[in-house]
PDB file of C-alpha atoms in Angstrom:
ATOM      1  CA  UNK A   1     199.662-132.947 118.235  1.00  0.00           C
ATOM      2  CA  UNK A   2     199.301-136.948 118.606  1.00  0.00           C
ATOM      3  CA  UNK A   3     197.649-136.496 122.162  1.00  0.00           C
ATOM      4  CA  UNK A   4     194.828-134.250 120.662  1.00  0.00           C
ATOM      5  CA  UNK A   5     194.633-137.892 118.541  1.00  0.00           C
ATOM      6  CA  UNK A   6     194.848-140.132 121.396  1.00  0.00           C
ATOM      7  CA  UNK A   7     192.479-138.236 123.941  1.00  0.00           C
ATOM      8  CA  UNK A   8     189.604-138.949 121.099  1.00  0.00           C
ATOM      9  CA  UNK A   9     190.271-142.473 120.621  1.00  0.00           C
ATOM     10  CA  UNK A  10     190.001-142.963 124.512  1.00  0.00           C
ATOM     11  CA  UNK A  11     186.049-140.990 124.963  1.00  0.00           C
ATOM     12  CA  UNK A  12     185.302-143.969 122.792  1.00  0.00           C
ATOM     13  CA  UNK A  13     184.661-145.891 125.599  1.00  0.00           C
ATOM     14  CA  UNK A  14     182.891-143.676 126.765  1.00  0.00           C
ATOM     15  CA  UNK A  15     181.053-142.986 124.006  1.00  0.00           C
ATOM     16  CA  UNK A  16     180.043-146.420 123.889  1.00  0.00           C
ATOM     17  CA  UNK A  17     178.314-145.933 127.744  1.00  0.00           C
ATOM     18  CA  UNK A  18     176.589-143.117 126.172  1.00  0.00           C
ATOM     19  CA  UNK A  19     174.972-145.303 123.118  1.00  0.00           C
ATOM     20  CA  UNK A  20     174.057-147.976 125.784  1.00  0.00           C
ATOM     21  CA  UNK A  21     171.992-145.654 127.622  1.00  0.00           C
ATOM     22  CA  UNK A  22     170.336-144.318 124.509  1.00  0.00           C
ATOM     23  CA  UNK A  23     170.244-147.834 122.953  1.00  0.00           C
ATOM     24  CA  UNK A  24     169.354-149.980 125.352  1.00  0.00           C
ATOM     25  CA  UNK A  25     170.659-153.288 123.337  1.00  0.00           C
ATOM     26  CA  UNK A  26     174.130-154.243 124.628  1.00  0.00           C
ATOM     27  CA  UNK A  27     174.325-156.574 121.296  1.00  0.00           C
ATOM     28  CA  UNK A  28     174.336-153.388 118.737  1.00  0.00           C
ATOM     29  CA  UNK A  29     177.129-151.969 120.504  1.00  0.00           C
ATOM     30  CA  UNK A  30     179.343-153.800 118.510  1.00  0.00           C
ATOM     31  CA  UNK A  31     178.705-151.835 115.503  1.00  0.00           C
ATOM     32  CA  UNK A  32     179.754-148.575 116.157  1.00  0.00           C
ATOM     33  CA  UNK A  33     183.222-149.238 116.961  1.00  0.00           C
ATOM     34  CA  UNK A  34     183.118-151.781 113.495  1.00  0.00           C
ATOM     35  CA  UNK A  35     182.337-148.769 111.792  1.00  0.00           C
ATOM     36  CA  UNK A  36     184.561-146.757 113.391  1.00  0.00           C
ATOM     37  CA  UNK A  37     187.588-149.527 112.475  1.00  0.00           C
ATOM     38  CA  UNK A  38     186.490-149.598 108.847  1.00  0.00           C
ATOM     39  CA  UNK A  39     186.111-146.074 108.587  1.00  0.00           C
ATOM     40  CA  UNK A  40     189.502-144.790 109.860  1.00  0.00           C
ATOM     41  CA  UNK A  41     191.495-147.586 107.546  1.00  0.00           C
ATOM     42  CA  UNK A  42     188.971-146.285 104.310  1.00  0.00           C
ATOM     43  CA  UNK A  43     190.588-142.655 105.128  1.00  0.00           C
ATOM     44  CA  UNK A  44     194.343-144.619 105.769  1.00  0.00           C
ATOM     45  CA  UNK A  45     193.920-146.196 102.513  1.00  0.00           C
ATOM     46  CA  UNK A  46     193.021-142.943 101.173  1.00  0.00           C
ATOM     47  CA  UNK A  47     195.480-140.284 102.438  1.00  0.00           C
ATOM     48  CA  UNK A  48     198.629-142.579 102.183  1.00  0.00           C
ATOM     49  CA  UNK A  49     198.815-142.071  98.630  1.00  0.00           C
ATOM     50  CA  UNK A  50     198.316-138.835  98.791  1.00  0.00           C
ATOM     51  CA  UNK A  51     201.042-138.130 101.623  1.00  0.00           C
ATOM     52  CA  UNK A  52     203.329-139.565  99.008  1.00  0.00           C
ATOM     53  CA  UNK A  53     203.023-136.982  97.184  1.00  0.00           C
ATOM     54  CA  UNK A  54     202.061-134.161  98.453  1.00  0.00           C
ATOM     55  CA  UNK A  55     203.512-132.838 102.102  1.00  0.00           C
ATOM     56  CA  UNK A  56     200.200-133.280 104.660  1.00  0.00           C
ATOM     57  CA  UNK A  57     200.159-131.240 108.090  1.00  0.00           C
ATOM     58  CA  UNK A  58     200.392-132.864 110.996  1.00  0.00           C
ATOM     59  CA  UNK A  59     197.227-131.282 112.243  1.00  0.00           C
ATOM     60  CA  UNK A  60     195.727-133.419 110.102  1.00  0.00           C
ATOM     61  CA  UNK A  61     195.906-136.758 111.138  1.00  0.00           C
ATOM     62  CA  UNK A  62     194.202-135.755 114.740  1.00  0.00           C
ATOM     63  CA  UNK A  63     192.060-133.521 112.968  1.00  0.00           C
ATOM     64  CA  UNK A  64     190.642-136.377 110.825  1.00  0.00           C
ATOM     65  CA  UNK A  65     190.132-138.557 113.918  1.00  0.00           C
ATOM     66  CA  UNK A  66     188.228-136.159 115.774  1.00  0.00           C
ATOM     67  CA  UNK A  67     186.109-135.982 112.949  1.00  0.00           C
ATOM     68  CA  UNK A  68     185.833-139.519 112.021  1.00  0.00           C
ATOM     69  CA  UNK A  69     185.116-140.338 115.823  1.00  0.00           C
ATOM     70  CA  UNK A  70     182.573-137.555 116.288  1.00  0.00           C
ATOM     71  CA  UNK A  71     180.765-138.547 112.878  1.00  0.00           C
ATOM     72  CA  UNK A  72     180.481-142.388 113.350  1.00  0.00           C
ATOM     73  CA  UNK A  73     179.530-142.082 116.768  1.00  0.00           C
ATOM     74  CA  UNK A  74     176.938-139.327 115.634  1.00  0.00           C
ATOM     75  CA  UNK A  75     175.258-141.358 113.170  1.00  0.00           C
ATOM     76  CA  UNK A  76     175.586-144.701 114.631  1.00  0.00           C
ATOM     77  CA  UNK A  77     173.205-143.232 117.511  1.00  0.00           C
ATOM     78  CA  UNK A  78     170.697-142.028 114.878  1.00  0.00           C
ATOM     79  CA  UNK A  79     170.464-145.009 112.654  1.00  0.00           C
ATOM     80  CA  UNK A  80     170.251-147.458 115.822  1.00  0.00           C
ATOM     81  CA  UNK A  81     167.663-145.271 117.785  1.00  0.00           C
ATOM     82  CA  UNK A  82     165.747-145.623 115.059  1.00  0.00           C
ATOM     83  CA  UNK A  83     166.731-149.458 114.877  1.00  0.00           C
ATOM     84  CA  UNK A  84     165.779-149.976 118.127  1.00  0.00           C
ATOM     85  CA  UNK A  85     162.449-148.288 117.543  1.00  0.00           C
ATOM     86  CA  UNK A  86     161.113-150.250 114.712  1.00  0.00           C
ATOM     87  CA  UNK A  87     162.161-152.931 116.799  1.00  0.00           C
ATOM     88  CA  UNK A  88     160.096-152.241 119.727  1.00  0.00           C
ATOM     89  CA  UNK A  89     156.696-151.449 117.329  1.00  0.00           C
ATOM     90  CA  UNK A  90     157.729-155.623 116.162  1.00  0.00           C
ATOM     91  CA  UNK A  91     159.255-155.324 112.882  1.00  0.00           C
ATOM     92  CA  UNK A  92     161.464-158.706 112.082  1.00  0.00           C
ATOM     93  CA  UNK A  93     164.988-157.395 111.748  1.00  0.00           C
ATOM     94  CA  UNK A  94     165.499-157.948 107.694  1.00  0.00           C
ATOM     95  CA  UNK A  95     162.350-155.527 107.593  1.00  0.00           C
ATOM     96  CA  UNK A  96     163.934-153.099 110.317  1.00  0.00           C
ATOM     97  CA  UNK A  97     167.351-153.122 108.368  1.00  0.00           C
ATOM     98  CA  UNK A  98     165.233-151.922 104.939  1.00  0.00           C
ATOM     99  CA  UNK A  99     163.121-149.241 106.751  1.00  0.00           C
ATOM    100  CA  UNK A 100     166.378-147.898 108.789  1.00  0.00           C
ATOM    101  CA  UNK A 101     168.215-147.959 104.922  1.00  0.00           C
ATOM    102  CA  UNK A 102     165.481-146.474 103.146  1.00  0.00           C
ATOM    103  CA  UNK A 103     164.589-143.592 106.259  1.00  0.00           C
ATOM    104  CA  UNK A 104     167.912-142.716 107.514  1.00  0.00           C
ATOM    105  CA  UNK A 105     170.556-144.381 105.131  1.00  0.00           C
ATOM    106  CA  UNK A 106     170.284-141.700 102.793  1.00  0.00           C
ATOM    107  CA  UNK A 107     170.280-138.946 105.072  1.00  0.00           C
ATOM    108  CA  UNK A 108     173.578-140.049 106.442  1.00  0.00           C
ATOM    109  CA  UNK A 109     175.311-140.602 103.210  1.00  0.00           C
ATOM    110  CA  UNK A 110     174.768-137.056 102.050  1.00  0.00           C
ATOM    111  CA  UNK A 111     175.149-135.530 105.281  1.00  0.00           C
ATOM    112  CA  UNK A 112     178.676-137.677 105.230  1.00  0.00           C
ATOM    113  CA  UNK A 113     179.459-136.439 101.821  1.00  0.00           C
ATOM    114  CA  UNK A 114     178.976-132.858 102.316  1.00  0.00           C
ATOM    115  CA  UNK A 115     180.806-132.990 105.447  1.00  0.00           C
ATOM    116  CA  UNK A 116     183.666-134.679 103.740  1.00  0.00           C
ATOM    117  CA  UNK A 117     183.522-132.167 101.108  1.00  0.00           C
ATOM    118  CA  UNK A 118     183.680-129.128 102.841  1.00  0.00           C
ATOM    119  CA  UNK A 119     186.610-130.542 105.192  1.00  0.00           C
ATOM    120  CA  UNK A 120     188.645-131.399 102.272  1.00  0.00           C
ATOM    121  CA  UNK A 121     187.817-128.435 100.811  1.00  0.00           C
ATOM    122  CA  UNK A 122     189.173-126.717 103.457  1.00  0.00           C
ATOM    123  CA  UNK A 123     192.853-128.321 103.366  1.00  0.00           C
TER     124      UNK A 123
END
């Protein structure tokens, strides 16, 4: 159950080559695993109080990885492609960080949120 866990933590690396490709800014890579840190302790932080009380399957904490990996990753790509591309048309980066908010930022929330709903839904 815990190598299901462990075989997604490892494509991270890999992963990572992937973005590079597609990114083309070694400096950014830095942020997807950052996000990928934060967001596994938020869901830690979440589910431990919740494990205290009610019995959790063990499929879950691999299950929750897979997703958490496959979702940062998955949205880290879209919001610094289109980083990257505001970039290369010359916007200064304070101006790039707004546009990439205002264009993509709430397209990832609510496509997080749903996600997260219907997963925990399903449980």
């Amino acid at each position: 159950e815990h190598v299901l866990m462990w075989a997604e933590l490892r494509m991270v690396p890999v992963t990572l080559v992937v973005l590079a490709f597609i990114i083309k800014e070694v400096r950014l890579l830095v942020l997807p695993p950052v996000a990928l840190a934060i967001t596994l302790l938020a869901v830690a932080t979440v589910l431990a109080p919740v494990a205290l009380l009610v019995p959790l399957s063990s499929d879950l904490p691999p299950s929750i990885v897979s997703v958490v990996i496959a979702l940062t990753m998955d949205y880290s790509l879209f919001m610094l492609a289109r980083f990257t591309e505001n970039r290369s048309m010359g916007l200064a980066i304070q101006r790039n960080v707004e546009v990439v908010l205002q264009h993509t930022g709430h397209t990832v929330t609510l496509s997080g949120l749903l996600i997260a709903m219907a997963y925990f839904g399903a449980l």
